[in-house]
XYZ file of C-alpha atoms in Angstrom:
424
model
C 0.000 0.000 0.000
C 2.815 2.259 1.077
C 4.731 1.495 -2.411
C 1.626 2.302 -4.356
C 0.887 5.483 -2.577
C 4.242 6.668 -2.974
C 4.260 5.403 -6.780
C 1.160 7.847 -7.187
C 2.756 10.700 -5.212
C 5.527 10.212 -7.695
C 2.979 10.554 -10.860
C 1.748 13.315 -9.422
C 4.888 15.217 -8.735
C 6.103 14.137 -12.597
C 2.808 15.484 -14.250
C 2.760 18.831 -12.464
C 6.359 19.707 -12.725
C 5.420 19.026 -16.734
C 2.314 20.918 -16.863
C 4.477 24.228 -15.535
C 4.695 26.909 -17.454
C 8.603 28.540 -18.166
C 9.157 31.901 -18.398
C 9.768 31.631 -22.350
C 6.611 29.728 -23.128
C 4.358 32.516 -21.263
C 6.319 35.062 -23.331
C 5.623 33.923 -26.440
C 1.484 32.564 -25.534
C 1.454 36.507 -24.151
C 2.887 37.882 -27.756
C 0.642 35.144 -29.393
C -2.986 36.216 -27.186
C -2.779 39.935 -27.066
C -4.952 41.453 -29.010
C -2.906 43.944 -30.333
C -1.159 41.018 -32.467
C -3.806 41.634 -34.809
C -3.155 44.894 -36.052
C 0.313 43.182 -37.713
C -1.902 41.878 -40.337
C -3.389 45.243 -40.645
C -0.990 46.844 -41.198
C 0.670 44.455 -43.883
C -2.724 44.264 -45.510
C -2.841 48.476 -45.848
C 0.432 48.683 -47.063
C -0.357 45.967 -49.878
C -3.323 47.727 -50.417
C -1.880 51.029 -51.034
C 0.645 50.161 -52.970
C -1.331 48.386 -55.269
C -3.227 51.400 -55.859
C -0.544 53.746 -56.384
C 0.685 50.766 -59.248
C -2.867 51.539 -61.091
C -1.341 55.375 -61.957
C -0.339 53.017 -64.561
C -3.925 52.358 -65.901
C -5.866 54.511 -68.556
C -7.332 57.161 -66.428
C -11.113 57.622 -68.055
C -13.414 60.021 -67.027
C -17.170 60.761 -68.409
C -18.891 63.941 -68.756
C -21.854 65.771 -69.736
C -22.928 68.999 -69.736
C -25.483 71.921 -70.658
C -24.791 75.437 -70.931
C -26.649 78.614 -71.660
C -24.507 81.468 -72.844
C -25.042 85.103 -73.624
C -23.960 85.328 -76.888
C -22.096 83.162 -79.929
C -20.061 82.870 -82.307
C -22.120 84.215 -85.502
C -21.356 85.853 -88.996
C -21.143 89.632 -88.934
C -24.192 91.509 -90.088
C -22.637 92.656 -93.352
C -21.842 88.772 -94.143
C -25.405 87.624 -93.341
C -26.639 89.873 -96.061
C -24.888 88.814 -98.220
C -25.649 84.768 -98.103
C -29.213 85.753 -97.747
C -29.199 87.599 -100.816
C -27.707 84.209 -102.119
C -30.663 82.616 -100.745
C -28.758 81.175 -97.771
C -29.709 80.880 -94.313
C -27.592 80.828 -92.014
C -28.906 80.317 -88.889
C -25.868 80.700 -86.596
C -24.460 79.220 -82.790
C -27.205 78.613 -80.503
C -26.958 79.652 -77.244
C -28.151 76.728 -75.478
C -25.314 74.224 -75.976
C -24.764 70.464 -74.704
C -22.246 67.394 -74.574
C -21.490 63.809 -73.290
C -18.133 62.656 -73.685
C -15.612 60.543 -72.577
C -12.023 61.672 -72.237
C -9.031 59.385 -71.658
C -5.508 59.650 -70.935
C -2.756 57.765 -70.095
C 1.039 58.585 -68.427
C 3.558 57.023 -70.257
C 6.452 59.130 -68.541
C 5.836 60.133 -64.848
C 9.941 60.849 -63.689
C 9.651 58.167 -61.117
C 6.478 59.582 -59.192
C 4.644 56.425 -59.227
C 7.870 54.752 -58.006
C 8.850 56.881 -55.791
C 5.249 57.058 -54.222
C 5.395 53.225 -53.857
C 8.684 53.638 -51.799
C 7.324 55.997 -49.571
C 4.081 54.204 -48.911
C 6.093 50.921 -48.129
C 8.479 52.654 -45.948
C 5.439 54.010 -43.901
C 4.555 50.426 -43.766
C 7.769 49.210 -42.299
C 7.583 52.654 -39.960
C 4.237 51.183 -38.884
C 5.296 47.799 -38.214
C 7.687 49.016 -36.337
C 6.062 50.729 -33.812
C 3.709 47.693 -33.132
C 6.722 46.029 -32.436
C 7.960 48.199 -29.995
C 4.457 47.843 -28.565
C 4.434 44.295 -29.108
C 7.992 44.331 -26.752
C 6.427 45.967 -24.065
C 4.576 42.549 -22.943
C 7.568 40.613 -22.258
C 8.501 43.742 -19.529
C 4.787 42.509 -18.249
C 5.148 39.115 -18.546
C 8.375 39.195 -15.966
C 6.672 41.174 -13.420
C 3.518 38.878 -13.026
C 5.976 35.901 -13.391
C 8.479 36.236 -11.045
C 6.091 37.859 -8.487
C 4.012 34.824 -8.763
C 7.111 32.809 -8.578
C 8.349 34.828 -5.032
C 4.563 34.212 -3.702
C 5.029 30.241 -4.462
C 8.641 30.607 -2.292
C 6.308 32.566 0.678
C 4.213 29.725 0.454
C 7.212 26.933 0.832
C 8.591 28.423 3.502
C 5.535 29.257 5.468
C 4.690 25.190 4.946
C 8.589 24.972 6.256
C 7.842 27.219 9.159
C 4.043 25.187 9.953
C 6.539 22.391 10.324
C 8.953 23.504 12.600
C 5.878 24.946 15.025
C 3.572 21.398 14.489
C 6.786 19.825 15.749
C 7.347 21.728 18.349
C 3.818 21.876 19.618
C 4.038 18.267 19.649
C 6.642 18.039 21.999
C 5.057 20.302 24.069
C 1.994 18.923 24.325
C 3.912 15.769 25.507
C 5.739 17.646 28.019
C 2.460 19.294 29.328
C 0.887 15.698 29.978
C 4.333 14.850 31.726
C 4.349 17.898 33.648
C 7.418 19.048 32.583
C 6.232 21.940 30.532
C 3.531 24.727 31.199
C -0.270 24.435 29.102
C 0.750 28.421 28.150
C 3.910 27.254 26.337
C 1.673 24.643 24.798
C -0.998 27.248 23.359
C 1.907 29.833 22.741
C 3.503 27.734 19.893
C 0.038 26.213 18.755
C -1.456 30.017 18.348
C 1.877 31.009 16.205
C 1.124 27.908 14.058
C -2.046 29.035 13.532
C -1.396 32.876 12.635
C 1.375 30.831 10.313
C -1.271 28.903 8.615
C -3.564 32.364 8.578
C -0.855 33.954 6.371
C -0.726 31.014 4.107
C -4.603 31.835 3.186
C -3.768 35.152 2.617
C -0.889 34.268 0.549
C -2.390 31.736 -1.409
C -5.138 34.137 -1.964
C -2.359 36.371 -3.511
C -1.032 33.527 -5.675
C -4.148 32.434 -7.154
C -5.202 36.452 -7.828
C -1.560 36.927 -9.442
C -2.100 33.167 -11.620
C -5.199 34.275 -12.775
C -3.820 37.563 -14.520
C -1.102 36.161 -15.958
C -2.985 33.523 -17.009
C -5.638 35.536 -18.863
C -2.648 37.538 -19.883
C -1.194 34.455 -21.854
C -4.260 32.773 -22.563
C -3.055 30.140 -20.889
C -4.338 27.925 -17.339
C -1.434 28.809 -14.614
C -1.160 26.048 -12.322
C 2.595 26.448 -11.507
C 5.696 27.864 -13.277
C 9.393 26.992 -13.110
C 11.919 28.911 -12.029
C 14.248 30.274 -14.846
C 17.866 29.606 -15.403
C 20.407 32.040 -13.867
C 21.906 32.318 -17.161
C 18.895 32.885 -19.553
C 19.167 30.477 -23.183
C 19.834 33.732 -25.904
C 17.296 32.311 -28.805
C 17.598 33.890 -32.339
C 13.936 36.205 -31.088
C 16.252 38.337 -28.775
C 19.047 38.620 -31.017
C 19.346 42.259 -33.030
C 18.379 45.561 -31.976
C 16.030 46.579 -29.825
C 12.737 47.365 -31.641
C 12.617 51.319 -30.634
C 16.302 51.473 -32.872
C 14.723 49.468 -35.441
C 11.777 52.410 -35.661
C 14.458 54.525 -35.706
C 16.055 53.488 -38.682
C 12.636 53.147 -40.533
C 11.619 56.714 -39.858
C 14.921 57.585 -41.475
C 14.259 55.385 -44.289
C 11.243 57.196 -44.698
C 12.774 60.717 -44.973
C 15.246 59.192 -47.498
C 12.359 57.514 -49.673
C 10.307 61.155 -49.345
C 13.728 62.705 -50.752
C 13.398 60.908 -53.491
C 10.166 61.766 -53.865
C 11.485 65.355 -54.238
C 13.482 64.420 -57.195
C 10.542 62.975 -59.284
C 8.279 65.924 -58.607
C 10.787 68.128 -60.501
C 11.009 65.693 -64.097
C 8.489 66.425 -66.693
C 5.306 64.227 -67.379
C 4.718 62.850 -71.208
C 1.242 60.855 -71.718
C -1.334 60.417 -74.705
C -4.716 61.256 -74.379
C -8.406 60.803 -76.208
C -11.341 62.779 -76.156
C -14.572 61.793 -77.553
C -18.127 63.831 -77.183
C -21.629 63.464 -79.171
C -23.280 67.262 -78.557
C -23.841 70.697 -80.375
C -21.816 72.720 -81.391
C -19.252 70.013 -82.551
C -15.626 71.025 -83.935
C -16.977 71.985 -87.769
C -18.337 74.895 -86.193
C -19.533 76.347 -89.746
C -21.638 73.237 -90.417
C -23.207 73.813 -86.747
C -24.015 77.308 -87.723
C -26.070 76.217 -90.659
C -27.549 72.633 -89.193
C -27.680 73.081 -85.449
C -27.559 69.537 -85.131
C -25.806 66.919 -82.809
C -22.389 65.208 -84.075
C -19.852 62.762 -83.250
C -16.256 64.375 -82.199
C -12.800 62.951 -81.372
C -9.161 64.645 -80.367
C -6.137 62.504 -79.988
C -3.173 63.564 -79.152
C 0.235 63.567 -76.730
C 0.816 66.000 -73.804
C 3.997 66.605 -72.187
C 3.680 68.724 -68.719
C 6.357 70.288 -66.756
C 5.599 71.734 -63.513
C 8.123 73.598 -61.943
C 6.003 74.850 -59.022
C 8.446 71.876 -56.735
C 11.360 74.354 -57.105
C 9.825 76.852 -55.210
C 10.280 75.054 -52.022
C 12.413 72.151 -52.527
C 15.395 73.973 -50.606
C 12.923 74.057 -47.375
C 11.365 70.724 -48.104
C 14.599 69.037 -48.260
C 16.026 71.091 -45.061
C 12.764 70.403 -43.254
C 13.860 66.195 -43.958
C 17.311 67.128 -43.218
C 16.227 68.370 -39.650
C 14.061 65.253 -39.553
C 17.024 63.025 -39.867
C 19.038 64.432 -37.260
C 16.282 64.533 -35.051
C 16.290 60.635 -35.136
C 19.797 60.397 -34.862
C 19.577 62.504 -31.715
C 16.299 59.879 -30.541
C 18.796 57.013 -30.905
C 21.655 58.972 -28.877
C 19.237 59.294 -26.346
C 17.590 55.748 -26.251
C 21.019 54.177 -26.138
C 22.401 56.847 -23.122
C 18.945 55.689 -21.244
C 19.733 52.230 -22.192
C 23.150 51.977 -21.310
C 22.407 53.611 -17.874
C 19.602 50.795 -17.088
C 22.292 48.348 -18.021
C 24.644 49.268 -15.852
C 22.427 49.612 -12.527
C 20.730 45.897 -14.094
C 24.060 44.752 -13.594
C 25.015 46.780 -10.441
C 22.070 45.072 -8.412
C 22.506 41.566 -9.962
C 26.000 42.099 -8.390
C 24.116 42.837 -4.975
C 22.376 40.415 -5.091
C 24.795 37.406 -5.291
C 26.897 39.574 -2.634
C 23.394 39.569 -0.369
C 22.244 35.656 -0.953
C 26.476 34.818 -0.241
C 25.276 36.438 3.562
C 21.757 35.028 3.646
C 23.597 31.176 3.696
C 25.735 31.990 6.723
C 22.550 33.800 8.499
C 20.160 31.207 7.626
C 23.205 29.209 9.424
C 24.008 31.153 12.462
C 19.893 31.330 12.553
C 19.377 27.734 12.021
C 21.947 26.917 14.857
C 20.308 29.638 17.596
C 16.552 28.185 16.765
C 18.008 24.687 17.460
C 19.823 25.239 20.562
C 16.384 27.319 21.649
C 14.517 24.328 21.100
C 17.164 22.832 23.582
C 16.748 25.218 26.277
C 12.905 25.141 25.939
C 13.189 21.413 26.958
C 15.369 21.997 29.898
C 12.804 24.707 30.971
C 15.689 27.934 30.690
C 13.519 29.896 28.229
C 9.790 30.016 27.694
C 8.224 29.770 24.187
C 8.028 33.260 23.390
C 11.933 33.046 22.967
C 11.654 29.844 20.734
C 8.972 31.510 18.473
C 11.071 34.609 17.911
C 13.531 32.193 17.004
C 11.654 30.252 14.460
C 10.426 33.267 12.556
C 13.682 34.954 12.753
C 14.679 31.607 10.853
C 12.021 31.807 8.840
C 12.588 35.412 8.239
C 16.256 34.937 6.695
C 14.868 32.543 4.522
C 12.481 34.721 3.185
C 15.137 37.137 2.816
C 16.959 35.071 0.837
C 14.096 33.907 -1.744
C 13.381 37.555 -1.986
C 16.981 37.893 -2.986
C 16.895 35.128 -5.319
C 14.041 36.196 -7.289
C 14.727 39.651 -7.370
C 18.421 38.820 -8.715
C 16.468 36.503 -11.191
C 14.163 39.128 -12.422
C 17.210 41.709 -12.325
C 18.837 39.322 -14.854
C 15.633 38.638 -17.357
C 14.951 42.770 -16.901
C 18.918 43.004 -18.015
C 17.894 40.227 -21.188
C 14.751 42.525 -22.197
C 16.955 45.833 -21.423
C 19.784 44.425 -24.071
């Protein structure tokens, strides 16, 4: 029976520690489950999008029209002329005022000096400036993720040691309780040590209370069920996700990227534009404007032809639009100055408290020694009657109390080291 139960225990133990959830896999079900993830595909979609329609500049552009107009006066013979066909027996009638026209006119660029191309450039380099910044969003979580994680993993040390510290008191309220049916010790001492157990097991409510509150967000954080965690490596695994720049240099360099692609932009609004065109209308008055004058009837009219445009309107302030992307691109340079300074200042006091740390948990051992040693020879003298309980229990939670220490030392060097990892 004993072999089986302890078989099970063992099961137990094995499927739990498996079912725990690392530090790396709640990262990445945290990047996976927030919603935010979402806009990536967004934003690749829009980009896509617009640069498909900048590629139809390409396309005939066609436009329909139609119109009716009523004008003041026309186009007509002069006086002395009309006399002269009617005495020829011709009429002629002249322009009406009342004039119409449906038409279709088409044209089509077949020499834009890059503007299509360079407006492609730009819109893809907002893209990648956009996908960008989501990252940098995106990187935020993992700062997130630590601080539920390795609070959640100091509240599951809390709860260890208080279950340490229940076991020291149960043990030592079982001895007294012998002693006080002997005689040899006091009912108070009895009740003293069996009242600190239960405050002891009081706090492990409240702590557990803690844990399961803390589970639960970073849980729905991840998407994920938290039933217990492991704790991470001193010397975090570098995978080829945290290798290269930090995402806030990366937007850096695309918002440059941009300013270079809008430079170029400036460029192709300066080059002249060469395209064909077609007109086509069915109306009155038509182009044989003499044969209108005499038939006022509708017609059928067409114009084809080539058009070459050259505005030079972009001269006028390409000196301030290329000084105003000029002041653009040193402002970024003087963004990353500044992100790295921060940066490298965070690194060092990362690195300055990781330092403290080790230094702190070196001193914990030997006072979780020295500690270890006084609560032991207390539990001595509280046998032999020298000191009363009160004594012992101070001793036990000063114990306790170093060992606390020391997890909280532990955890915070931990999270000092993953913080350091993220920093980097």
């Amino acid at each position: 029976m004993r072999r089986t139960l302890l078989s099970l225990s063992l099961v137990v133990c094995h499927l739990t520690v498996s079912m725990a959830q690392t530090l790396d896999e709640c990262q990445q079900a945290a990047q996976r489950n927030y919603p935010l993830i979402r806009q990536m595909d967004l934003i690749r979609q829009t980009t896509d999008l617009t640069v498909e329609n900048i590629q139809k500049g390409w396309l005939p552009q066609v436009s329909a029209t139609a119109q009716a107009t009523w004008q003041s006066d026309v186009t007509a013979f002069p006086d002395e002329l009309q006399g002269v066909y009617q005495q020829m027996g011709i009429n002629m009638k002249g322009l009406r005022k009342d004039q119409y026209r449906i038409g279709v006119d088409v044209q089509q660029t077949i020499y834009d000096g890059g503007a299509i191309k360079s407006q492609k450039a730009v819109a893809r380099q907002q893209g990648a400036v956009d996908a960008a910044q989501h990252e940098v969003s995106m990187y935020q979580i993992r700062k997130r993720v630590n601080e539920m994680y390795f609070a959640l993993l100091l509240l599951d040390e809390q709860i260890r040691l208080n279950g340490d510290r229940q076991t020291l008191l149960e043990g030592n309220e079982r001895k007294l309780a012998s002693m006080f049916k002997r005689g040899t010790a006091a009912e108070s001492d009895y009740l003293g040590v069996k009242a600190e157990r239960l405050n002891a097991a009081q706090q492990l409510a409240s702590l557990q209370a803690q844990r399961q509150t803390v589970a639960r967000m970073l849980g729905v954080f991840c998407g994920l069920e938290i039933t217990a965690i492991n704790k991470p490596a001193a010397t975090p695994a570098q995978s080829a996700a945290h290798e290269g720049l930090r995402p806030e240099l990366r937007l850096i360099d695309a918002q440059k990227g941009l300013a270079d692609a809008r430079e170029k932009a400036l460029d192709a609004a300066l080059l002249p534009r060469v395209g064909v065109f077609a007109q086509g209308f069915y109306g009155y008055p038509g182009l044989n404007m003499f044969d209108d004058m005499m038939n006022r009837r509708w017609s059928l009219n067409a114009i084809v032809g080539a058009r070459l445009s050259w505005n030079i309107g972009a001269l006028y302030t390409r000196k301030n639009d290329q000084a105003k992307l000029r002041a653009q691109r040193s402002a970024f340079d003087v963004q990353r100055e500044v992100f790295l300074f921060n940066n490298n200042l965070e690194q060092i006091q990362q690195s300055e408290n990781i330092s403290r740390y080790r230094q702190l948990m070196t001193d914990d051992e030997e006072i979780i020694r020295l500690r270890q040693q006084v609560r032991k020879a207390a539990e001595s003298k509280l046998a032999h009657g020298i000191i009363d309980t009160n004594d012992l229990v101070r001793e036990i939670n000063a114990e306790n109390a170093a060992r606390v220490q020391q997890s909280v030392h532990e955890i915070d060097m931990l999270k000092e080291i993953y913080d350091l990892q993220y920093t980097k």
